[in-house]
Short mmCIF file of C-alpha atoms in Angstrom, two decimals:
data_model
loop_
_atom_site.label_atom_id
_atom_site.label_comp_id
_atom_site.label_asym_id
_atom_site.label_seq_id
_atom_site.Cartn_x
_atom_site.Cartn_y
_atom_site.Cartn_z
CA UNK B 925 0.00 0.00 0.00
CA UNK B 926 1.43 3.41 -0.97
CA UNK B 927 0.75 6.91 0.28
CA UNK B 928 0.19 9.62 -2.34
CA UNK B 929 3.85 10.68 -2.44
CA UNK B 930 5.10 7.11 -2.77
CA UNK B 931 2.54 6.43 -5.48
CA UNK B 932 3.67 9.45 -7.49
CA UNK B 933 7.29 8.40 -7.05
CA UNK B 934 6.47 4.97 -8.44
CA UNK B 935 4.51 6.55 -11.28
CA UNK B 936 7.64 8.52 -12.23
CA UNK B 937 9.71 5.34 -11.98
CA UNK B 938 7.32 3.41 -14.24
CA UNK B 939 7.20 6.29 -16.74
CA UNK B 940 11.03 6.33 -16.79
CA UNK B 941 11.19 2.56 -17.27
CA UNK B 942 8.89 2.87 -20.27
CA UNK B 943 10.63 5.95 -21.71
CA UNK B 944 7.52 8.12 -21.27
CA UNK B 945 6.71 11.47 -19.73
CA UNK B 946 4.36 11.40 -16.74
CA UNK B 947 1.57 12.73 -18.95
CA UNK B 948 2.14 10.02 -21.57
CA UNK B 949 2.35 7.34 -18.87
CA UNK B 950 -0.90 8.41 -17.18
CA UNK B 951 -2.70 8.36 -20.53
CA UNK B 952 -1.21 4.91 -21.22
CA UNK B 953 -2.58 3.65 -17.90
CA UNK B 954 -5.98 5.33 -18.45
CA UNK B 955 -6.29 3.66 -21.86
CA UNK B 956 -5.78 0.18 -20.38
CA UNK B 957 -8.05 -2.42 -21.92
CA UNK B 958 -7.94 -6.13 -21.30
CA UNK B 959 -8.65 -8.80 -23.90
CA UNK B 960 -12.17 -10.16 -23.68
CA UNK B 961 -11.70 -13.24 -25.84
CA UNK B 962 -12.64 -16.55 -24.27
CA UNK B 963 -9.78 -18.36 -22.56
CA UNK B 964 -8.48 -21.38 -24.40
CA UNK B 965 -8.95 -24.70 -22.65
CA UNK B 966 -6.16 -26.27 -24.69
CA UNK B 967 -3.15 -27.14 -22.55
CA UNK B 968 -0.13 -25.00 -23.45
CA UNK B 969 2.79 -26.74 -25.14
CA UNK B 970 5.99 -25.29 -23.74
CA UNK B 971 9.39 -25.10 -25.36
CA UNK B 972 11.40 -26.77 -22.61
CA UNK B 973 14.81 -26.18 -24.20
CA UNK B 974 15.34 -23.38 -21.69
CA UNK B 975 15.32 -25.90 -18.84
CA UNK B 976 18.63 -27.41 -19.98
CA UNK B 977 20.25 -23.96 -19.88
CA UNK B 978 19.00 -23.58 -16.31
CA UNK B 979 20.48 -26.98 -15.39
CA UNK B 980 17.09 -28.68 -15.25
CA UNK B 981 14.95 -31.20 -17.13
CA UNK B 982 11.18 -31.70 -17.42
CA UNK B 983 11.50 -34.07 -14.43
CA UNK B 984 12.20 -31.01 -12.27
CA UNK B 985 8.87 -29.38 -13.11
CA UNK B 986 6.15 -29.57 -10.49
CA UNK B 987 3.28 -30.89 -12.62
CA UNK B 988 -0.31 -31.11 -11.49
CA UNK B 989 -2.15 -34.35 -12.15
CA UNK B 990 -5.28 -34.03 -14.21
CA UNK B 991 -4.46 -30.56 -15.52
CA UNK L 975 2.39 -14.06 -28.53
CA UNK L 976 2.49 -15.76 -25.16
CA UNK L 977 4.82 -14.68 -22.34
CA UNK L 978 7.40 -17.31 -21.40
CA UNK L 979 10.13 -17.79 -18.79
CA UNK L 980 12.88 -15.19 -19.11
CA UNK L 981 10.77 -12.63 -20.99
CA UNK L 982 10.40 -9.02 -19.88
CA UNK L 983 6.86 -7.76 -20.45
CA UNK L 984 4.85 -4.70 -19.51
CA UNK L 985 1.98 -5.70 -17.21
CA UNK L 986 -0.93 -3.93 -15.51
CA UNK L 987 -0.87 -4.19 -11.73
CA UNK L 988 -3.45 -2.94 -9.18
CA UNK L 989 -1.95 -0.75 -6.45
CA UNK L 990 -3.62 0.37 -3.22
CA UNK L 991 -3.10 4.08 -2.57
CA UNK L 992 -4.11 5.96 0.56
CA UNK L 993 -4.38 9.69 1.18
CA UNK L 994 -3.70 11.71 4.33
CA UNK L 995 -7.25 11.01 5.54
CA UNK L 996 -6.62 7.28 5.34
CA UNK L 997 -8.99 6.84 2.39
CA UNK L 998 -7.92 4.01 0.13
CA UNK L 999 -8.32 3.80 -3.64
CA UNK L 1000 -7.30 1.16 -6.16
CA UNK L 1001 -5.06 2.53 -8.87
CA UNK L 1002 -3.46 0.90 -11.89
CA UNK L 1003 0.24 0.74 -12.60
CA UNK L 1004 1.95 -0.44 -15.77
CA UNK L 1005 5.50 -1.61 -15.39
CA UNK L 1006 8.01 -4.08 -16.83
CA UNK L 1007 8.39 -7.41 -15.09
CA UNK L 1008 10.59 -10.48 -15.54
CA UNK L 1009 8.76 -13.80 -16.00
CA UNK L 1010 10.12 -16.43 -13.59
CA UNK L 1011 7.36 -19.00 -14.11
CA UNK L 1012 4.89 -19.13 -17.00
CA UNK L 1013 2.64 -21.74 -15.43
CA UNK L 1014 4.63 -24.78 -16.52
CA UNK L 1015 5.59 -25.72 -12.94
CA UNK L 1016 9.08 -24.27 -12.63
CA UNK L 1017 8.95 -22.50 -9.24
CA UNK L 1018 5.26 -22.99 -8.43
CA UNK L 1019 3.10 -26.03 -9.15
CA UNK L 1020 1.84 -26.19 -12.77
CA UNK L 1021 -0.96 -23.72 -13.37
CA UNK L 1022 -2.22 -22.90 -16.86
CA UNK L 1023 -3.61 -19.51 -15.86
CA UNK L 1024 -1.04 -17.79 -13.70
CA UNK L 1025 2.47 -16.44 -14.06
CA UNK L 1026 4.96 -15.49 -11.37
CA UNK L 1027 7.10 -12.44 -11.99
CA UNK L 1028 9.59 -10.00 -10.49
CA UNK L 1029 9.24 -6.25 -10.88
CA UNK L 1030 11.80 -4.08 -12.62
CA UNK L 1031 12.78 -0.75 -11.06
CA UNK L 1032 15.06 2.19 -11.75
CA UNK L 1033 15.86 2.50 -8.05
CA UNK L 1034 19.08 0.89 -6.88
CA UNK L 1035 19.09 -0.52 -3.38
CA UNK L 1036 22.28 -2.62 -3.09
CA UNK L 1037 20.58 -5.00 -0.65
CA UNK L 1038 17.72 -6.38 -2.74
CA UNK L 1039 18.26 -5.22 -6.30
CA UNK L 1040 20.18 -6.89 -9.09
CA UNK L 1041 21.25 -4.72 -12.03
CA UNK L 1042 20.31 -5.80 -15.53
CA UNK L 1043 23.48 -5.91 -17.61
CA UNK L 1044 23.43 -4.42 -21.12
CA UNK L 1045 20.02 -2.87 -20.47
CA UNK L 1046 20.23 -0.65 -23.53
CA UNK L 1047 20.96 -3.57 -25.87
CA UNK L 1048 17.99 -5.38 -24.33
CA UNK L 1049 15.69 -2.55 -25.41
CA UNK L 1050 15.12 -1.08 -21.97
CA UNK L 1051 14.79 2.70 -21.76
CA UNK L 1052 16.69 3.22 -18.50
CA UNK L 1053 19.30 1.48 -16.39
CA UNK L 1054 17.09 -1.07 -14.64
CA UNK L 1055 17.24 -3.43 -11.70
CA UNK L 1056 15.29 -6.55 -10.76
CA UNK L 1057 13.57 -6.36 -7.38
CA UNK L 1058 14.59 -9.48 -5.46
CA UNK L 1059 11.50 -10.29 -3.42
CA UNK L 1060 8.70 -12.86 -3.36
CA UNK L 1061 7.48 -13.17 -6.97
CA UNK L 1062 4.00 -11.77 -7.59
CA UNK L 1063 1.22 -13.62 -9.38
CA UNK L 1064 0.05 -12.15 -12.68
CA UNK L 1065 -2.79 -13.43 -14.86
CA UNK L 1066 -2.57 -13.64 -18.64
CA UNK L 1067 -5.02 -10.73 -19.11
CA UNK L 1068 -2.67 -8.41 -17.25
CA UNK L 1069 0.02 -8.68 -19.93
CA UNK L 1070 0.38 -5.76 -22.35
CA UNK L 1071 3.41 -6.19 -24.60
CA UNK L 1072 6.83 -7.81 -24.67
CA UNK L 1073 9.95 -5.68 -24.32
CA UNK L 1074 12.77 -8.20 -24.35
CA UNK L 1075 14.19 -11.51 -23.08
CA UNK L 1076 16.82 -11.69 -20.35
CA UNK L 1077 19.98 -13.59 -21.40
CA UNK L 1078 20.20 -17.03 -19.82
CA UNK L 1079 23.19 -16.32 -17.56
CA UNK L 1080 21.43 -13.31 -16.02
CA UNK L 1081 18.20 -15.29 -15.68
CA UNK L 1082 19.98 -18.04 -13.74
CA UNK L 1083 21.40 -15.41 -11.40
CA UNK L 1084 17.88 -14.14 -10.60
CA UNK L 1085 16.67 -17.64 -9.68
CA UNK L 1086 19.68 -18.01 -7.44
CA UNK L 1087 18.85 -14.71 -5.72
CA UNK L 1088 15.23 -15.77 -5.12
CA UNK L 1089 16.40 -19.05 -3.63
CA UNK L 1090 18.68 -17.11 -1.26
CA UNK L 1091 15.79 -15.11 0.24
CA UNK L 1092 13.37 -17.99 0.74
CA UNK L 1093 13.51 -20.04 3.92
CA UNK L 1094 13.31 -23.43 2.20
CA UNK L 1095 14.61 -25.26 5.28
CA UNK L 1096 11.81 -23.94 7.50
CA UNK L 1097 9.20 -24.90 4.90
CA UNK L 1098 10.64 -28.41 4.68
CA UNK L 1099 10.62 -28.79 8.47
CA UNK L 1100 7.01 -27.65 8.74
CA UNK L 1101 5.92 -29.97 5.93
CA UNK L 1102 7.70 -32.86 7.68
CA UNK L 1103 6.11 -32.00 11.03
CA UNK L 1104 2.66 -31.84 9.44
CA UNK L 1105 3.24 -35.22 7.77
CA UNK L 1106 4.32 -36.81 11.07
CA UNK L 1107 1.32 -35.40 12.92
CA UNK L 1108 -1.04 -36.68 10.24
CA UNK L 1109 0.53 -40.14 10.49
CA UNK L 1110 0.10 -40.12 14.28
CA UNK L 1111 -3.54 -39.10 13.96
CA UNK L 1112 -4.33 -41.86 11.42
#
């Protein structure tokens, strides 16, 4: 939870991170829309090649049965 | 395009803000985050809907921030740091657009930093104690 000053400080930070002015950033936030398309029920197929780079294999994943 | 482990994306996050009278409002924030888990079961049990991410910041606190090397080449607008804290849960609808992907050696460092702040040993002990108590009850 942020007080007003902390919130404005974070706003400035986020604007900086995105390369925007405060005015541009606030408009960007105001114009937020989320996708309304129906969520896919198809299970995602992941590219697990990254696991090897991290020193892991698919055996190290914590899978959920029945998902 | 779907966000995957190692990506840096802009996401929308709700933030609670309070004024001097103690009145609370919910505000939105859009900021870059690093994807640590894309629901495949890497650091949290497999979950098709949720991601776990770390926030990026421009503020350097030497205690719990890790600098992103070559930030300019990665397409970031400012010198940025990863906030080393408990990852936050983000849903797919909160994603806006992709900025970049963190190189593998830097990504591995971030996982190592997260491991260093979690008390895995205490969690293991509590899980073991719970298991023993359940066995005694049954």
